[in-house]
Amino acid sequence: MPTEITRIDGPIRIFVPTGSLGAGAREEEIEEAIARGAHAIATDAGSTDSGAAYLALGISKNNRGSVKRDLTLLMKAAAKARIPLIVGSCGQAGGDANVDWTKAIALEVAAELGLRPRIAVLYSEQSKETLKARNAAGKIRALPPLGALDDATIDSCDHIVAVMGPEPYIAALEAGADIVLGGRTTDTAVLSCYALMKGAPAGASWHAAKVAECGAQCTTNPTAAAGVLISIDADGFEVQTLAPANHCNPHSVSAHMLYENSNPFLLAEPGGVLDVTEADYTALDPRRVRVTGSVWRPQPYTMKLEGAGRGRYQTLMLIGIQDPDILARVEEFHDKMLAALYERTRKTIGPAAGDFHISLRMYGWNAVSGDKPPPGTPAPREIGVLFVATADTQEMATQIAKACNPYFFHFPLDLDKELPSHAFAFSPADIERGPVYEFKLNHVIEVEDPLELVRTEWLDLRERP
Amino acid sequence: MMATIKQVCRHVRSKNAGPFWVTIDLFFDGPENYRRYADSSALGPELMQRLYGADPRLVRRYPVPKLHMVKISYARTSVQGGEVERDMHCGQQYVRLLDVELDV
């Protein structure tokens, strides 16, 4: 029983070439997807998953060459097949600087290939003034675990983006864009926008996009492939693998809804919620799974805000230790050395060190958890000890590291023995790491119009001489 | 009957779900152990509090019968990438669960 009124005659096929632009699209999959009648190529190019630094600094996580390589393959294929290329969350964080970085690469590729596409560039970075005004008007609300937003938190961010839905992409495509390069957008909006524009059912379009958001990760052999083809029709959607050796099945497809999502059944999007509680997954053949029963529940339109800012500064040092006597009593060694480093800093720098912090992370023992391993845990063969000093300025963090250097280098297990020399990995020993970067916002902003916080720039290369 | 999580799950994983939440997926090895242990009281919010310092009021648990799995999500206790970060993507957090004993 169709639950939504739709206006499509046949399936809408979206080729998702890779989980993230620059991860490595595959030429044979591109050819296969075009041969199977893909109507659009869509890929996401970022995530918050690797931390706030990429938004705070406006830099990409991927190297320029790999992004250029993927853009070259995809722009060439899209132009040849005369289908649109849609890229969202450009440059990892989707801030204006991240988008401009990607735009410059796309323009370089177009010039090299002799292509003259109409490119729409969507920006969604927000000024602090806009957000303060909207917050004062009660239009911004917190998501757990954070509380109500204040001006000081807004001011603590270096860059803030509003996460776009599909509407700005649809507007750009309807206005004739061959290529859309978008700032920060939900992964699913980037992959569903074309099908939604064509009138495909919303539940199937959003669910298909969620399944395909990481490319071939919804397949049984994600290392043998990069992309997938999703095909949305009036009653549901299909997921198809493209690499000849790769398969997918109801388990691999349904399990992807769980990935990096706190709720396995519901996915909140700018204009509603995807509900897959009643979704049904059927294997059509070893390379195709059909999904029905996905439901879209429209809600008042909100855009999530992501804001990144810098915190205090850190300086690092790294030593290795193989001394079996130390490793047999490694917890005792750690506690004694940490106390000695704090004392050394207080004595040599004094109150000027401020509210500094030192941590010693013993790789090979308990660095990841920081917990004490249970009694009886065998001594490791060697450990790496990462020294992390945190202070209000980079200079002070480094002064603390330098003050601690001789103790970190020579600290003994028992004070009555000759001083050991632990194995420094580098000289100079201290490495300035810069500030820590943190996401400061977990809030949504209510908007009347999905485009009101979005700016669209057009680059019409047909007009170039 | 008591069993550890690693004895009755074929796969356990953890990952950030955005910068403020962590999500853990426990895939049981089949319908039998799923039915037996999915509702185990040992998998309650207190466990997340003990292992991760999580606020029990910010722990969510979702059984997914079709996949024989249980998802548990909790709010991060320290901001991703902050001064004391030790696992940026939370991809190693699941390891502390493996030896937890489940009761029927």
Coordinates of C-alpha atoms in Angstrom, one line a residue, chain A residues 48-51 144-146 251 254-255 258-265 277-280 312 314 357 359-361 366-371 390 436-442, chain B residues 10 13 15-23 25 27 51 58 60 62-67 69 71-73 75-76 79-89 92-93 96:
Chain A
T48 CA 32.3 16.0 12.4
D49 CA 33.7 12.6 13.4
S50 CA 37.4 13.6 13.2
G51 CA 37.1 16.5 15.5
P144 CA 21.1 17.1 25.2
P145 CA 23.6 17.0 26.8
L146 CA 24.1 20.7 26.4
H251 CA 21.9 -7.7 7.2
S254 CA 20.0 -2.8 7.6
A255 CA 23.0 -2.7 10.0
L258 CA 23.0 1.7 13.3
Y259 CA 26.3 3.2 12.3
E260 CA 27.3 6.5 14.1
N261 CA 23.6 6.9 14.9
S262 CA 22.5 7.0 18.5
N263 CA 19.1 5.7 17.7
P264 CA 18.7 2.6 15.5
F265 CA 15.2 3.4 14.3
T277 CA 11.0 0.8 12.6
E278 CA 8.8 -1.1 10.2
A279 CA 11.3 -1.3 7.3
D280 CA 11.5 -4.6 5.6
R312 CA 44.1 25.9 25.8
Q314 CA 49.5 21.8 24.5
H357 CA 47.7 20.3 33.5
S359 CA 49.2 14.0 31.8
L360 CA 51.4 10.9 31.1
R361 CA 49.8 8.5 28.8
N366 CA 46.7 1.9 29.6
A367 CA 46.9 5.0 27.5
V368 CA 43.5 4.6 25.8
S369 CA 41.4 4.1 28.9
G370 CA 43.5 5.7 31.6
D371 CA 42.2 3.0 33.9
T390 CA 48.3 22.0 28.8
V436 CA 42.9 21.9 21.4
Y437 CA 39.7 22.4 19.3
E438 CA 36.3 21.6 20.6
F439 CA 32.7 21.6 19.3
K440 CA 30.9 24.2 21.4
L441 CA 27.4 23.9 20.1
N442 CA 24.8 21.1 20.0
Chain B
R10 CA 29.9 -12.2 17.5
R13 CA 31.8 -2.0 18.4
K15 CA 31.9 4.9 17.8
N16 CA 31.0 8.6 18.2
A17 CA 27.5 9.5 17.3
G18 CA 28.2 13.1 16.7
P19 CA 30.6 15.0 19.0
F20 CA 28.5 14.7 22.2
W21 CA 27.3 11.0 22.1
V22 CA 28.9 7.6 22.0
T23 CA 27.1 4.6 20.6
D25 CA 26.5 -1.9 19.2
F27 CA 25.6 -8.0 17.9
L51 CA 32.8 1.9 33.0
L58 CA 21.7 10.2 29.5
R60 CA 19.6 5.1 26.0
Y62 CA 17.5 0.0 22.1
P63 CA 17.0 -3.7 21.4
V64 CA 16.8 -4.4 17.7
P65 CA 15.2 -7.9 17.5
K66 CA 15.5 -8.2 13.7
L67 CA 19.3 -7.9 13.9
M69 CA 21.5 -6.7 18.5
K71 CA 22.4 -0.6 20.9
I72 CA 23.4 1.5 23.9
S73 CA 24.1 5.2 23.5
A75 CA 26.5 11.2 26.4
R76 CA 30.2 11.7 26.4
V79 CA 34.1 16.9 24.9
Q80 CA 35.5 15.3 21.8
G81 CA 39.1 16.5 21.2
G82 CA 39.4 18.2 24.6
E83 CA 42.4 18.5 26.8
V84 CA 42.1 15.0 28.2
E85 CA 41.0 13.2 25.0
R86 CA 42.3 9.7 24.7
D87 CA 40.0 8.2 22.0
M88 CA 39.0 10.9 19.5
H89 CA 36.5 8.6 17.6
Q92 CA 38.2 1.6 21.3
Q93 CA 35.6 2.2 24.1
R96 CA 36.0 -2.4 28.4

